[in-house]
mmCIF file of N, CA and C in Angstrom:
data_model
loop_
_atom_site.group_PDB
_atom_site.id
_atom_site.type_symbol
_atom_site.label_atom_id
_atom_site.label_comp_id
_atom_site.label_asym_id
_atom_site.label_seq_id
_atom_site.Cartn_x
_atom_site.Cartn_y
_atom_site.Cartn_z
ATOM 1 N N MET V 1 -78.507 -119.613 6.088
ATOM 2 C CA MET V 1 -77.265 -119.996 6.059
ATOM 3 C C MET V 1 -77.402 -120.276 7.900
ATOM 4 N N ALA V 2 -76.785 -121.277 8.548
ATOM 5 C CA ALA V 2 -76.484 -121.356 9.739
ATOM 6 C C ALA V 2 -75.628 -120.715 10.636
ATOM 7 N N ARG V 3 -76.078 -120.183 11.718
ATOM 8 C CA ARG V 3 -75.270 -119.160 12.546
ATOM 9 C C ARG V 3 -73.273 -120.108 12.969
ATOM 10 N N PRO V 4 -72.514 -119.246 13.220
ATOM 11 C CA PRO V 4 -71.423 -119.818 13.355
ATOM 12 C C PRO V 4 -71.432 -120.083 14.717
ATOM 13 N N TYR V 5 -70.704 -121.149 15.512
ATOM 14 C CA TYR V 5 -70.696 -121.868 16.833
ATOM 15 C C TYR V 5 -70.569 -120.507 17.798
ATOM 16 N N GLY V 6 -71.327 -120.100 18.854
ATOM 17 C CA GLY V 6 -71.535 -119.254 19.891
ATOM 18 C C GLY V 6 -71.434 -118.070 19.059
ATOM 19 N N SER V 7 -72.623 -117.836 18.349
ATOM 20 C CA SER V 7 -72.628 -116.589 17.925
ATOM 21 C C SER V 7 -73.918 -115.718 18.407
ATOM 22 N N ARG V 8 -74.797 -116.402 18.788
ATOM 23 C CA ARG V 8 -76.142 -116.108 19.597
ATOM 24 C C ARG V 8 -75.811 -115.043 20.490
ATOM 25 N N ASP V 9 -76.702 -114.239 20.402
ATOM 26 C CA ASP V 9 -76.577 -112.956 21.309
ATOM 27 C C ASP V 9 -77.384 -113.735 22.815
ATOM 28 N N ALA V 10 -77.053 -113.844 23.600
ATOM 29 C CA ALA V 10 -77.821 -113.993 24.748
ATOM 30 C C ALA V 10 -79.115 -113.071 25.462
ATOM 31 N N GLU V 11 -78.398 -111.577 24.970
ATOM 32 C CA GLU V 11 -79.774 -110.581 25.573
ATOM 33 C C GLU V 11 -80.664 -110.696 24.257
ATOM 34 N N GLU V 12 -80.655 -111.251 23.340
ATOM 35 C CA GLU V 12 -81.742 -111.127 22.155
ATOM 36 C C GLU V 12 -82.680 -111.788 22.458
ATOM 37 N N ARG V 13 -82.712 -112.939 23.326
ATOM 38 C CA ARG V 13 -83.617 -113.883 23.743
ATOM 39 C C ARG V 13 -84.228 -113.726 25.394
ATOM 40 N N GLU V 14 -85.528 -114.334 25.150
ATOM 41 C CA GLU V 14 -86.226 -114.185 26.560
ATOM 42 C C GLU V 14 -86.453 -115.404 26.583
ATOM 43 N N TYR V 15 -86.376 -116.230 27.939
ATOM 44 C CA TYR V 15 -86.342 -117.286 28.373
ATOM 45 C C TYR V 15 -87.699 -117.833 28.266
ATOM 46 N N VAL V 16 -87.868 -118.844 27.624
ATOM 47 C CA VAL V 16 -89.170 -119.954 27.604
ATOM 48 C C VAL V 16 -89.145 -120.816 28.154
ATOM 49 N N PRO V 17 -89.740 -121.351 29.508
ATOM 50 C CA PRO V 17 -89.538 -122.667 29.859
ATOM 51 C C PRO V 17 -90.016 -123.700 29.389
ATOM 52 N N PRO V 18 -89.351 -124.754 29.433
ATOM 53 C CA PRO V 18 -89.768 -125.901 28.543
ATOM 54 C C PRO V 18 -91.023 -126.580 29.087
ATOM 55 N N VAL V 19 -91.945 -127.484 28.245
ATOM 56 C CA VAL V 19 -93.252 -128.443 28.810
ATOM 57 C C VAL V 19 -92.411 -129.424 29.423
ATOM 58 N N GLN V 20 -92.751 -129.477 30.565
ATOM 59 C CA GLN V 20 -92.398 -130.936 31.468
ATOM 60 C C GLN V 20 -93.252 -132.188 31.236
ATOM 61 N N ASP V 21 -92.636 -132.972 30.848
ATOM 62 C CA ASP V 21 -93.596 -134.151 30.374
ATOM 63 C C ASP V 21 -93.265 -135.377 31.775
ATOM 64 N N LYS V 22 -94.727 -135.816 32.220
ATOM 65 C CA LYS V 22 -94.840 -136.416 33.655
ATOM 66 C C LYS V 22 -94.043 -137.565 33.355
ATOM 67 N N LYS V 23 -94.254 -138.229 31.994
ATOM 68 C CA LYS V 23 -93.180 -139.706 31.942
ATOM 69 C C LYS V 23 -91.778 -139.197 32.134
ATOM 70 N N ARG V 24 -91.210 -138.107 32.436
ATOM 71 C CA ARG V 24 -89.752 -137.730 32.254
ATOM 72 C C ARG V 24 -89.424 -137.445 33.911
ATOM 73 N N HIS V 25 -90.383 -137.559 34.728
ATOM 74 C CA HIS V 25 -89.941 -137.229 35.998
ATOM 75 C C HIS V 25 -89.555 -135.783 36.217
ATOM 76 N N GLY V 26 -90.307 -134.483 35.447
ATOM 77 C CA GLY V 26 -90.087 -133.480 35.553
ATOM 78 C C GLY V 26 -88.719 -132.908 34.812
ATOM 79 N N LEU V 27 -88.249 -134.294 34.403
ATOM 80 C CA LEU V 27 -86.740 -133.993 33.514
ATOM 81 C C LEU V 27 -87.109 -133.177 32.145
ATOM 82 N N VAL V 28 -86.470 -131.943 31.701
ATOM 83 C CA VAL V 28 -86.600 -131.641 30.331
ATOM 84 C C VAL V 28 -85.344 -131.623 29.495
ATOM 85 N N ARG V 29 -84.949 -131.682 28.138
ATOM 86 C CA ARG V 29 -84.055 -131.517 27.642
ATOM 87 C C ARG V 29 -83.170 -130.040 27.430
ATOM 88 N N LEU V 30 -81.732 -130.592 27.416
ATOM 89 C CA LEU V 30 -80.814 -129.458 27.064
ATOM 90 C C LEU V 30 -79.746 -130.047 26.086
ATOM 91 N N SER V 31 -80.090 -129.392 24.922
ATOM 92 C CA SER V 31 -79.119 -129.908 23.872
ATOM 93 C C SER V 31 -78.389 -128.970 23.049
ATOM 94 N N PRO V 32 -77.153 -128.502 24.100
ATOM 95 C CA PRO V 32 -76.103 -127.508 23.547
ATOM 96 C C PRO V 32 -75.395 -127.809 22.225
ATOM 97 N N MET V 33 -74.864 -127.589 21.682
ATOM 98 C CA MET V 33 -73.872 -127.889 20.519
ATOM 99 C C MET V 33 -72.582 -127.378 20.899
ATOM 100 N N VAL V 34 -71.458 -128.393 21.079
ATOM 101 C CA VAL V 34 -70.270 -127.908 21.628
ATOM 102 C C VAL V 34 -69.277 -128.690 20.717
ATOM 103 N N PRO V 35 -67.948 -128.045 20.771
ATOM 104 C CA PRO V 35 -66.740 -128.894 19.970
ATOM 105 C C PRO V 35 -66.379 -130.034 20.698
ATOM 106 N N ALA V 36 -65.962 -131.215 19.541
ATOM 107 C CA ALA V 36 -65.873 -132.269 20.104
ATOM 108 C C ALA V 36 -64.924 -132.808 20.949
ATOM 109 N N ASP V 37 -64.320 -131.607 21.280
ATOM 110 C CA ASP V 37 -63.268 -131.881 22.384
ATOM 111 C C ASP V 37 -63.771 -131.253 23.509
ATOM 112 N N VAL V 38 -64.789 -130.918 23.657
ATOM 113 C CA VAL V 38 -65.348 -130.525 24.924
ATOM 114 C C VAL V 38 -66.456 -131.847 25.256
ATOM 115 N N HIS V 39 -67.128 -132.270 24.325
ATOM 116 C CA HIS V 39 -68.061 -133.384 24.273
ATOM 117 C C HIS V 39 -67.004 -134.628 25.495
ATOM 118 N N ALA V 40 -65.789 -134.674 24.399
ATOM 119 C CA ALA V 40 -65.041 -135.750 25.078
ATOM 120 C C ALA V 40 -64.592 -135.694 26.374
ATOM 121 N N ALA V 41 -64.325 -134.406 26.900
ATOM 122 C CA ALA V 41 -63.832 -134.159 28.054
ATOM 123 C C ALA V 41 -65.296 -134.364 29.136
ATOM 124 N N ALA V 42 -66.432 -133.749 28.739
ATOM 125 C CA ALA V 42 -67.327 -133.966 29.766
ATOM 126 C C ALA V 42 -67.938 -135.518 29.663
ATOM 127 N N TYR V 43 -67.808 -136.050 28.416
ATOM 128 C CA TYR V 43 -68.049 -137.574 28.700
ATOM 129 C C TYR V 43 -67.160 -138.131 29.700
ATOM 130 N N ALA V 44 -65.757 -138.067 29.759
ATOM 131 C CA ALA V 44 -64.723 -138.510 30.297
ATOM 132 C C ALA V 44 -64.934 -137.974 32.220
ATOM 133 N N ASN V 45 -64.958 -137.077 32.171
ATOM 134 C CA ASN V 45 -65.672 -136.496 33.570
ATOM 135 C C ASN V 45 -66.688 -137.027 34.105
ATOM 136 N N ALA V 46 -67.889 -137.472 33.168
ATOM 137 C CA ALA V 46 -68.946 -137.733 33.876
ATOM 138 C C ALA V 46 -68.574 -139.272 34.111
ATOM 139 N N LYS V 47 -68.055 -139.955 33.334
ATOM 140 C CA LYS V 47 -67.852 -141.696 33.605
ATOM 141 C C LYS V 47 -66.833 -141.659 35.015
ATOM 142 N N ALA V 48 -66.146 -140.835 34.961
ATOM 143 C CA ALA V 48 -64.912 -140.442 36.219
ATOM 144 C C ALA V 48 -65.879 -140.381 37.327
ATOM 145 N N ALA V 49 -66.860 -139.590 37.366
ATOM 146 C CA ALA V 49 -67.482 -139.394 38.208
ATOM 147 C C ALA V 49 -68.685 -140.353 38.983
ATOM 148 N N GLY V 50 -68.793 -141.250 37.534
ATOM 149 C CA GLY V 50 -69.928 -142.484 38.095
ATOM 150 C C GLY V 50 -71.363 -141.671 37.831
ATOM 151 N N VAL V 51 -71.503 -141.127 36.885
ATOM 152 C CA VAL V 51 -72.871 -140.244 36.409
ATOM 153 C C VAL V 51 -73.219 -139.976 35.372
ATOM 154 N N SER V 52 -74.470 -139.973 34.502
ATOM 155 C CA SER V 52 -74.719 -139.802 33.249
ATOM 156 C C SER V 52 -74.260 -138.322 33.149
ATOM 157 N N MET V 53 -73.786 -137.889 31.433
ATOM 158 C CA MET V 53 -73.786 -136.533 31.215
ATOM 159 C C MET V 53 -74.795 -135.587 31.720
ATOM 160 N N GLY V 54 -75.817 -135.861 31.638
ATOM 161 C CA GLY V 54 -77.240 -134.975 32.004
ATOM 162 C C GLY V 54 -76.690 -134.913 33.575
ATOM 163 N N LYS V 55 -76.603 -135.607 34.427
ATOM 164 C CA LYS V 55 -76.143 -135.176 35.653
ATOM 165 C C LYS V 55 -75.203 -134.656 36.174
ATOM 166 N N TYR V 56 -74.150 -134.982 35.267
ATOM 167 C CA TYR V 56 -72.978 -134.018 35.168
ATOM 168 C C TYR V 56 -72.991 -132.744 34.567
ATOM 169 N N ILE V 57 -73.568 -132.121 33.796
ATOM 170 C CA ILE V 57 -73.871 -131.194 33.142
ATOM 171 C C ILE V 57 -74.898 -130.079 34.183
ATOM 172 N N ALA V 58 -75.849 -130.870 34.761
ATOM 173 C CA ALA V 58 -76.737 -130.326 35.915
ATOM 174 C C ALA V 58 -76.058 -130.020 37.282
ATOM 175 N N GLU V 59 -75.116 -131.015 37.617
ATOM 176 C CA GLU V 59 -74.397 -130.418 38.709
ATOM 177 C C GLU V 59 -73.406 -129.446 38.602
ATOM 178 N N LEU V 60 -72.592 -129.005 37.807
ATOM 179 C CA LEU V 60 -71.885 -127.920 36.846
ATOM 180 C C LEU V 60 -72.810 -126.857 36.697
ATOM 181 N N ILE V 61 -73.924 -127.015 36.818
ATOM 182 C CA ILE V 61 -74.997 -125.808 36.284
ATOM 183 C C ILE V 61 -75.010 -125.241 37.797
ATOM 184 N N ARG V 62 -75.748 -126.200 38.686
ATOM 185 C CA ARG V 62 -75.994 -125.818 39.924
ATOM 186 C C ARG V 62 -74.713 -125.143 40.875
ATOM 187 N N ARG V 63 -73.713 -125.511 40.594
ATOM 188 C CA ARG V 63 -72.489 -125.176 41.423
ATOM 189 C C ARG V 63 -72.000 -123.991 41.088
ATOM 190 N N ASP V 64 -72.528 -123.627 39.935
ATOM 191 C CA ASP V 64 -71.609 -122.236 39.384
ATOM 192 C C ASP V 64 -71.560 -120.857 40.191
ATOM 193 N N GLN V 65 -70.721 -120.527 40.324
ATOM 194 C CA GLN V 65 -70.366 -119.329 41.427
ATOM 195 C C GLN V 65 -70.946 -118.079 40.399
ATOM 196 N N LEU V 66 -71.793 -117.313 40.773
ATOM 197 C CA LEU V 66 -72.105 -115.598 40.135
ATOM 198 C C LEU V 66 -71.552 -114.720 41.057
ATOM 199 N N ASP V 67 -71.323 -113.455 40.352
ATOM 200 C CA ASP V 67 -71.002 -112.437 41.100
ATOM 201 C C ASP V 67 -72.290 -111.688 41.695
ATOM 202 N N GLN V 68 -71.904 -110.430 42.011
ATOM 203 C CA GLN V 68 -73.196 -109.574 42.437
ATOM 204 C C GLN V 68 -74.258 -109.683 41.776
ATOM 205 N N SER V 69 -74.102 -108.981 40.224
ATOM 206 C CA SER V 69 -75.021 -108.953 39.224
ATOM 207 C C SER V 69 -75.473 -110.407 38.645
ATOM 208 N N GLY V 70 -75.099 -111.279 39.234
ATOM 209 C CA GLY V 70 -75.601 -112.722 38.694
ATOM 210 C C GLY V 70 -75.101 -113.483 37.577
ATOM 211 N N ARG V 71 -73.670 -112.450 37.304
ATOM 212 C CA ARG V 71 -73.320 -113.382 35.965
ATOM 213 C C ARG V 71 -72.254 -114.567 36.690
ATOM 214 N N PRO V 72 -71.480 -115.603 35.991
ATOM 215 C CA PRO V 72 -70.892 -116.517 36.435
ATOM 216 C C PRO V 72 -69.782 -115.700 36.590
ATOM 217 N N VAL V 73 -68.811 -115.827 37.589
ATOM 218 C CA VAL V 73 -67.831 -115.302 38.153
ATOM 219 C C VAL V 73 -66.321 -115.607 37.136
ATOM 220 N N TRP V 74 -66.581 -116.561 35.917
ATOM 221 C CA TRP V 74 -65.516 -116.797 34.934
ATOM 222 C C TRP V 74 -65.738 -116.087 33.336
ATOM 223 N N ALA V 75 -66.895 -115.559 33.638
ATOM 224 C CA ALA V 75 -67.826 -115.207 32.529
ATOM 225 C C ALA V 75 -66.629 -113.905 31.823
ATOM 226 N N SER V 76 -66.151 -113.061 32.646
ATOM 227 C CA SER V 76 -65.325 -112.005 32.015
ATOM 228 C C SER V 76 -64.097 -112.499 31.719
ATOM 229 N N GLU V 77 -63.308 -113.681 32.026
ATOM 230 C CA GLU V 77 -62.578 -113.797 31.422
ATOM 231 C C GLU V 77 -62.459 -114.621 30.072
ATOM 232 N N ALA V 78 -63.837 -115.484 30.248
ATOM 233 C CA ALA V 78 -63.538 -116.165 28.965
ATOM 234 C C ALA V 78 -64.533 -115.692 27.891
ATOM 235 N N PHE V 79 -65.330 -114.393 28.202
ATOM 236 C CA PHE V 79 -66.055 -113.579 26.891
ATOM 237 C C PHE V 79 -65.917 -112.413 26.984
ATOM 238 N N GLY V 80 -64.895 -111.688 27.928
ATOM 239 C CA GLY V 80 -64.746 -110.296 28.053
ATOM 240 C C GLY V 80 -65.855 -109.772 29.063
ATOM 241 N N ASP V 81 -66.001 -108.550 28.687
ATOM 242 C CA ASP V 81 -67.039 -107.560 29.769
ATOM 243 C C ASP V 81 -68.214 -107.619 29.050
ATOM 244 N N GLY V 82 -68.768 -107.967 27.818
ATOM 245 C CA GLY V 82 -69.896 -108.061 27.372
ATOM 246 C C GLY V 82 -70.079 -106.721 26.460
ATOM 247 N N GLN V 83 -68.701 -105.944 26.495
ATOM 248 C CA GLN V 83 -69.225 -104.701 25.557
ATOM 249 C C GLN V 83 -68.316 -104.742 24.750
ATOM 250 N N GLY V 84 -68.550 -104.814 23.635
ATOM 251 C CA GLY V 84 -67.655 -104.535 22.264
ATOM 252 C C GLY V 84 -67.268 -103.509 21.874
ATOM 253 N N GLU V 85 -66.035 -103.097 21.251
ATOM 254 C CA GLU V 85 -65.794 -102.020 21.000
ATOM 255 C C GLU V 85 -66.436 -101.312 19.449
ATOM 256 N N LEU V 86 -66.690 -100.042 19.660
ATOM 257 C CA LEU V 86 -67.615 -99.685 18.331
ATOM 258 C C LEU V 86 -66.389 -99.345 17.418
ATOM 259 N N PRO V 87 -67.453 -99.729 16.252
ATOM 260 C CA PRO V 87 -66.632 -99.498 14.893
ATOM 261 C C PRO V 87 -66.047 -98.226 14.588
ATOM 262 N N MET V 88 -65.086 -98.259 13.918
ATOM 263 C CA MET V 88 -64.025 -96.863 13.553
ATOM 264 C C MET V 88 -64.906 -96.458 12.713
ATOM 265 N N THR V 89 -65.025 -95.125 12.309
ATOM 266 C CA THR V 89 -65.756 -94.679 11.125
ATOM 267 C C THR V 89 -64.400 -93.269 10.625
ATOM 268 N N GLY V 90 -64.516 -92.951 9.505
ATOM 269 C CA GLY V 90 -63.496 -91.912 9.206
ATOM 270 C C GLY V 90 -63.341 -91.955 7.991
#
């Protein structure tokens, strides 16, 4: 059964760099699954900027502001502090 959207725990995975193909000038594929409204917004924003979705997303990532611990400054607001509540027993 497929996992629900956004359910993967980033801490359970280790980064493995993709293999770069010389034919693609050092570019590698980034294929996230997003809700349709997010896709439409990204497409519209990229079109307004006059660039491809790939260039638009790459620039968003390059400009992402990080806090002292290396976490995006907006992450706590969007995802919480990263520590879920412990289950109640009794």
